[in-house]
Amino acid sequence: MASPTATNPAHAHFESFLQAQLCQDVLSSFQGLCEALGLEPGGGLPQYHKIKAQLNYWSAKSLWAKLDKRAGQPVYQQGRACAHTKCLVVGAGPCGLRAAVELALLGARVVLVEKRTKFSRHNVLHLWPFTIHDLRALGAKKFYGRFCTGTLDHISIRQLQLLLLKVALLLGVEIHWGVTFTGLQPPPKKGSGWRAQLQPSRPAQLADYEFDVLISAAGGKFVPEGFTVREMRGKLAIGITVNFVNGRTVEETQVPEISGVARIYNQSFFQSLLKATGIDLENIVYYKDDTHYFVMTAKKQCLLRLGVLRQDWPETDRLLGSANVVPEALQRFVRAAADFATHGKLGKLEFARDAHGRPDISAFDFTSMMRAESSARVQEKHGARLLLGLVGDCLVEPFWPLGTGVARGFLAAFDAAWMVKRWAEGAGPLEVLAERESLYQLLSQTSPENMHRNVAQYGLDPATRYPTLNLRAVTPNQVRDLYDVVAKEPVRRNSDKIDGGKPATGAAGTQEELLRWCQEQTAGYPGVRVTDLSSSWADGRALCALVHRLRPGLLEPSELQGLGALEATAWALKMAEHELGITPVLSAKAVVAGSDPLGLIAYLSHFHSIFKNVPPNPGVLEGPTSQGFPATSSAVLFLGKLQRTLQRTRAQENGEDTGGKKPRLEAGAGELCALCGEHLYILERLCAEGRFFHRNCFRCHTCEAMLWQGGYGQHPEDGHFYCLQHLPQTGHKEDGTDLGPESQDLPTPAENSMPSGPSTSVIPQEGTSPVPDPSQPTRRLIRLSSPERQRLSSLNLTPDPELEPPPKPPRSCAALARQALEGSFVGWGVPGQSPQVVVAMEEEEEQSPSSSDEEKEAEETVALDSDTEQALLTLAKNSGTMSKYPTWRRTLMRRAREEEMKRFCKAQAVQRRLNEIETALGELEAEGTKVELALRSHSALLEQQKSPWLEQWLQLVQKKNSLLAEEAELMLTVKELNLQEQQLQLDQELRGYMNQEGTLKTPADRQAEDQLLKKLVDVVNQRDELIRFQEERRLSELPSKPGAQG
């Protein structure tokens, strides 16, 4: 019996259309389908209805059902919402195609132009839950059976473009290939419309095409004329992407993906990588899709040392230009990094090929990221209005480690289509622009956590996606400069004004305001009379009074009677740092001698910026009044206390005498860097260990990483500073020389272990256990509550042989969590899943693309509270329930990977912002140095003449203090991530010992187990301290005014 496709050519063309994996094959099969049905491609939404009516084919019915369900949403008004609107979309990237699909569903005539002629980008994109649901609703599984079948949710750019292209063609989008948009052609006279300037030549179909909406999705390098772009700069960041051929062998399916490993919280992995290969990275990600896709951030010095870059150039374009990159060395570099990250289990790595037939490997610079100042504009000439909108990279260039590009790109496409709908409804231009800019303000803050949880309800209407939506956040009056009436002489807009960079007078407070505040705060103290910001502070009493006012009880005023000026000043500086979180910028001697008046002003301005809202309290001397003061438990204060705790602990471990230390800053000079000996200007000063440094000098002696409070130590023998990763043990000095691949052996299995986390604790890795038996499986972390930690030492870790599995599957996630929790402690001694089980799970994920969409969507819509989800992720597999119920097993593995991805994205966001702050601080220091030199050179001028300079300098000081406060907040997040990573690694090692039979343990094993247990308890206690600090600060800020800062 002949198959239907053999007897009906349209059926055969449709099957070819579904299965096509090349752009040209998609177009030719669709052309054949239309010809077989007697239709012309590009006929808009009516074309879709004709295809559906004429193609009575069983294989198409499920796809029609999905598209009909989407098109039937009320917002589209049965395809009549934009029936009289003509749109031009520039760019056939994922965002351009997604915008074209939405416009077609609204009923608009959509023409899309693309300069390329094929899809060749193998790079893989991370998908948020709503993007997965959105693509499934468009028939993604029909076009690409492997869509989101692994443990990580991602898709290659090429596959995403192919499936969106197929949907766009079915919905009647008219697409022209090999056509480049070069600009707009305004209407020449009244009654005509806007046209496009195209190259190499305008296609015949577009010769007379006039449109009233232009959507640009042509990438970050092309932004239409009229839009202004803002640059966000950080430190030099070199990214490398590479794609290897995926042969889909059994061995390749067994290699787990890496959702992200970042140096900021897992230094040990990257240190092992450096020792083994000489490669120095900041992060690495591995996705398994059509290709084996790796993306990493490399350090410039490492690329120069390994010969990847021929020469160092200050210009990034020249540094990463093809003439300066050695292709063979770059290939060796990425092969070695990929081999190390996957333990060499991918076998011989063969490069995939790009559009030009070359190895698909690229080094790129993401130091700067561009962001459009506005998302839309309106131009008008001869009465013809044109609405312009941006989507994709030309709107906001994504920071790739966050995996936000396609998700926020889709959101921008929805928002742009909503704007076109409002435009078609007849809303005024300013009203349309104001709504669009209100939505644009939300875009950069969106994440899966702060959007509506029910992704099934997402639609074109912004209210279905954004919980906190205010379409009037931007008023029509604020967007008048986005409405251009094209005239003979261009009208100068406010956005065209050049910022001279001069700060506004009074923005950060004047010298008189600072003096008045100091007088109010020190009023009433005996022997204290503040008349200026120099000599009045020389005896130390005024500074002690200020500290006492803000922290009563530290020292009674009467106790100052026996202290000299130097001792009193040193005490005040120390207490301000230890109890208020205000680090000094000058020494006690400089305060007493009055030799650094600018430094004293900068120091006092820090007090003022934090405590300026504290009302003066003349009655403070009559009794301690600690109530009513703002919370000063700042991140700077917490990190400082943490650093001192680390120093005391290390001193005690080394048997050092912690008492009798000199008062801090008693003899410090402050004008010279303690490391390089060069002059220190005030805004350059960083205080640590009672000495002052340049920020750029205060780095780890081994790895040269920037050092922060709570994350460094000073070696007592050599006096050098180290990060905690490289801090040598007493009596041992680490070799800080560069380690290259020629001189280094491969690391031991313990060194070569992957970072612990949800992925590696679920999927055992060889060589990660510290015990002699390498077959012992790694175990997942159990997060313990305080009562459980107290019971740690008395736990019975012997497994119960009579423990029976539950008789039937639980009815809910909560029930599954309860079952796991009931046996959680017993699970400590129960062997985990065997590698064979995990491999079977991976293979099942890879080889089951035909699983029903309904089942997958049902799994995704289950809402879990954080406690239940954590219990599921960490305990269910240890209690044996995962191997019994494969549906929940797949769900738990996916959620575990998602949690690991969230942690990686959080770390990368922090790292990016830290880099931006470091760059901003460098610029502030350079500008502050110029102003300080000007002030010192004009010291003989009258105060009125110096006042503008001083106000500008005070503004720079406040900006620096604000950046330092934000930096400290970010470092708290880094500390939290580091503690999480330490806890995961310690738990993994501890479980290796605990899974051993007690009779097989040697005394050395027992001693190592005890030490690991003590370290684990210490890490848990540190996390508790951090959580307690954050909670106390949150509670203390509840009654505070928004302007108060701690």
mmCIF file with all atom_site columns, N, CA and C in Angstrom, residues 48-73:
data_model
loop_
_atom_site.group_PDB
_atom_site.id
_atom_site.type_symbol
_atom_site.label_atom_id
_atom_site.label_alt_id
_atom_site.label_comp_id
_atom_site.label_asym_id
_atom_site.label_entity_id
_atom_site.label_seq_id
_atom_site.pdbx_PDB_ins_code
_atom_site.Cartn_x
_atom_site.Cartn_y
_atom_site.Cartn_z
_atom_site.occupancy
_atom_site.B_iso_or_equiv
_atom_site.pdbx_formal_charge
_atom_site.auth_seq_id
_atom_site.auth_comp_id
_atom_site.auth_asym_id
_atom_site.auth_atom_id
_atom_site.pdbx_PDB_model_num
ATOM 1  N N  . TYR A 1 48 ? -2.102 31.320 5.795  1.00 0.00 ? 48 TYR A N  1
ATOM 2  C CA . TYR A 1 48 ? -2.083 30.215 6.758  1.00 0.00 ? 48 TYR A CA 1
ATOM 3  C C  . TYR A 1 48 ? -3.411 29.472 6.758  1.00 0.00 ? 48 TYR A C  1
ATOM 4  N N  . HIS A 1 49 ? -4.501 30.208 6.748  1.00 0.00 ? 49 HIS A N  1
ATOM 5  C CA . HIS A 1 49 ? -5.813 29.571 6.767  1.00 0.00 ? 49 HIS A CA 1
ATOM 6  C C  . HIS A 1 49 ? -6.054 28.765 5.484  1.00 0.00 ? 49 HIS A C  1
ATOM 7  N N  . LYS A 1 50 ? -5.539 29.236 4.357  1.00 0.00 ? 50 LYS A N  1
ATOM 8  C CA . LYS A 1 50 ? -5.697 28.492 3.112  1.00 0.00 ? 50 LYS A CA 1
ATOM 9  C C  . LYS A 1 50 ? -4.886 27.202 3.141  1.00 0.00 ? 50 LYS A C  1
ATOM 10 N N  . ILE A 1 51 ? -3.646 27.284 3.642  1.00 0.00 ? 51 ILE A N  1
ATOM 11 C CA . ILE A 1 51 ? -2.819 26.075 3.740  1.00 0.00 ? 51 ILE A CA 1
ATOM 12 C C  . ILE A 1 51 ? -3.497 25.054 4.646  1.00 0.00 ? 51 ILE A C  1
ATOM 13 N N  . LYS A 1 52 ? -3.985 25.515 5.775  1.00 0.00 ? 52 LYS A N  1
ATOM 14 C CA . LYS A 1 52 ? -4.623 24.613 6.731  1.00 0.00 ? 52 LYS A CA 1
ATOM 15 C C  . LYS A 1 52 ? -5.871 23.967 6.122  1.00 0.00 ? 52 LYS A C  1
ATOM 16 N N  . ALA A 1 53 ? -6.630 24.738 5.347  1.00 0.00 ? 53 ALA A N  1
ATOM 17 C CA . ALA A 1 53 ? -7.865 24.206 4.762  1.00 0.00 ? 53 ALA A CA 1
ATOM 18 C C  . ALA A 1 53 ? -7.584 23.190 3.660  1.00 0.00 ? 53 ALA A C  1
ATOM 19 N N  . GLN A 1 54 ? -6.538 23.414 2.882  1.00 0.00 ? 54 GLN A N  1
ATOM 20 C CA . GLN A 1 54 ? -6.269 22.553 1.736  1.00 0.00 ? 54 GLN A CA 1
ATOM 21 C C  . GLN A 1 54 ? -5.387 21.361 2.076  1.00 0.00 ? 54 GLN A C  1
ATOM 22 N N  . LEU A 1 55 ? -4.559 21.492 3.114  1.00 0.00 ? 55 LEU A N  1
ATOM 23 C CA . LEU A 1 55 ? -3.639 20.404 3.465  1.00 0.00 ? 55 LEU A CA 1
ATOM 24 C C  . LEU A 1 55 ? -4.299 19.523 4.531  1.00 0.00 ? 55 LEU A C  1
ATOM 25 N N  . ASN A 1 56 ? -5.106 18.616 4.069  1.00 0.00 ? 56 ASN A N  1
ATOM 26 C CA . ASN A 1 56 ? -5.793 17.694 4.982  1.00 0.00 ? 56 ASN A CA 1
ATOM 27 C C  . ASN A 1 56 ? -4.877 16.496 5.245  1.00 0.00 ? 56 ASN A C  1
ATOM 28 N N  . TYR A 1 57 ? -3.916 16.717 6.141  1.00 0.00 ? 57 TYR A N  1
ATOM 29 C CA . TYR A 1 57 ? -2.863 15.728 6.382  1.00 0.00 ? 57 TYR A CA 1
ATOM 30 C C  . TYR A 1 57 ? -2.749 15.486 7.885  1.00 0.00 ? 57 TYR A C  1
ATOM 31 N N  . TRP A 1 58 ? -2.767 14.235 8.287  1.00 0.00 ? 58 TRP A N  1
ATOM 32 C CA . TRP A 1 58 ? -2.790 13.910 9.724  1.00 0.00 ? 58 TRP A CA 1
ATOM 33 C C  . TRP A 1 58 ? -1.565 14.449 10.462 1.00 0.00 ? 58 TRP A C  1
ATOM 34 N N  . SER A 1 59 ? -0.421 14.473 9.764  1.00 0.00 ? 59 SER A N  1
ATOM 35 C CA . SER A 1 59 ? 0.809  14.912 10.421 1.00 0.00 ? 59 SER A CA 1
ATOM 36 C C  . SER A 1 59 ? 0.786  16.388 10.761 1.00 0.00 ? 59 SER A C  1
ATOM 37 N N  . ALA A 1 60 ? -0.101 17.143 10.081 1.00 0.00 ? 60 ALA A N  1
ATOM 38 C CA . ALA A 1 60 ? -0.137 18.590 10.297 1.00 0.00 ? 60 ALA A CA 1
ATOM 39 C C  . ALA A 1 60 ? -1.155 18.998 11.350 1.00 0.00 ? 60 ALA A C  1
ATOM 40 N N  . LYS A 1 61 ? -2.036 18.094 11.746 1.00 0.00 ? 61 LYS A N  1
ATOM 41 C CA . LYS A 1 61 ? -3.148 18.497 12.600 1.00 0.00 ? 61 LYS A CA 1
ATOM 42 C C  . LYS A 1 61 ? -2.694 18.989 13.971 1.00 0.00 ? 61 LYS A C  1
ATOM 43 N N  . SER A 1 62 ? -1.700 18.337 14.562 1.00 0.00 ? 62 SER A N  1
ATOM 44 C CA . SER A 1 62 ? -1.225 18.785 15.880 1.00 0.00 ? 62 SER A CA 1
ATOM 45 C C  . SER A 1 62 ? -0.594 20.165 15.798 1.00 0.00 ? 62 SER A C  1
ATOM 46 N N  . LEU A 1 63 ? 0.099  20.446 14.672 1.00 0.00 ? 63 LEU A N  1
ATOM 47 C CA . LEU A 1 63 ? 0.698  21.771 14.494 1.00 0.00 ? 63 LEU A CA 1
ATOM 48 C C  . LEU A 1 63 ? -0.384 22.822 14.311 1.00 0.00 ? 63 LEU A C  1
ATOM 49 N N  . TRP A 1 64 ? -1.421 22.521 13.485 1.00 0.00 ? 64 TRP A N  1
ATOM 50 C CA . TRP A 1 64 ? -2.513 23.480 13.314 1.00 0.00 ? 64 TRP A CA 1
ATOM 51 C C  . TRP A 1 64 ? -3.194 23.770 14.650 1.00 0.00 ? 64 TRP A C  1
ATOM 52 N N  . ALA A 1 65 ? -3.343 22.743 15.475 1.00 0.00 ? 65 ALA A N  1
ATOM 53 C CA . ALA A 1 65 ? -4.008 22.938 16.768 1.00 0.00 ? 65 ALA A CA 1
ATOM 54 C C  . ALA A 1 65 ? -3.236 23.930 17.631 1.00 0.00 ? 65 ALA A C  1
ATOM 55 N N  . LYS A 1 66 ? -1.913 23.819 17.630 1.00 0.00 ? 66 LYS A N  1
ATOM 56 C CA . LYS A 1 66 ? -1.101 24.734 18.436 1.00 0.00 ? 66 LYS A CA 1
ATOM 57 C C  . LYS A 1 66 ? -1.161 26.157 17.899 1.00 0.00 ? 66 LYS A C  1
ATOM 58 N N  . LEU A 1 67 ? -1.006 26.293 16.577 1.00 0.00 ? 67 LEU A N  1
ATOM 59 C CA . LEU A 1 67 ? -1.025 27.634 16.001 1.00 0.00 ? 67 LEU A CA 1
ATOM 60 C C  . LEU A 1 67 ? -2.409 28.267 16.122 1.00 0.00 ? 67 LEU A C  1
ATOM 61 N N  . ASP A 1 68 ? -3.466 27.468 15.968 1.00 0.00 ? 68 ASP A N  1
ATOM 62 C CA . ASP A 1 68 ? -4.828 28.006 16.130 1.00 0.00 ? 68 ASP A CA 1
ATOM 63 C C  . ASP A 1 68 ? -5.057 28.480 17.560 1.00 0.00 ? 68 ASP A C  1
ATOM 64 N N  . LYS A 1 69 ? -4.515 27.723 18.516 1.00 0.00 ? 69 LYS A N  1
ATOM 65 C CA . LYS A 1 69 ? -4.691 28.115 19.914 1.00 0.00 ? 69 LYS A CA 1
ATOM 66 C C  . LYS A 1 69 ? -4.012 29.452 20.178 1.00 0.00 ? 69 LYS A C  1
ATOM 67 N N  . ARG A 1 70 ? -2.829 29.630 19.609 1.00 0.00 ? 70 ARG A N  1
ATOM 68 C CA . ARG A 1 70 ? -2.124 30.907 19.787 1.00 0.00 ? 70 ARG A CA 1
ATOM 69 C C  . ARG A 1 70 ? -2.862 32.037 19.078 1.00 0.00 ? 70 ARG A C  1
ATOM 70 N N  . ALA A 1 71 ? -3.233 31.794 17.820 1.00 0.00 ? 71 ALA A N  1
ATOM 71 C CA . ALA A 1 71 ? -3.890 32.849 17.036 1.00 0.00 ? 71 ALA A CA 1
ATOM 72 C C  . ALA A 1 71 ? -5.278 33.172 17.566 1.00 0.00 ? 71 ALA A C  1
ATOM 73 N N  . GLY A 1 72 ? -5.858 32.248 18.321 1.00 0.00 ? 72 GLY A N  1
ATOM 74 C CA . GLY A 1 72 ? -7.200 32.480 18.843 1.00 0.00 ? 72 GLY A CA 1
ATOM 75 C C  . GLY A 1 72 ? -7.248 33.302 20.103 1.00 0.00 ? 72 GLY A C  1
ATOM 76 N N  . GLN A 1 73 ? -6.076 33.718 20.638 1.00 0.00 ? 73 GLN A N  1
ATOM 77 C CA . GLN A 1 73 ? -6.088 34.552 21.842 1.00 0.00 ? 73 GLN A CA 1
ATOM 78 C C  . GLN A 1 73 ? -6.777 35.881 21.535 1.00 0.00 ? 73 GLN A C  1
#
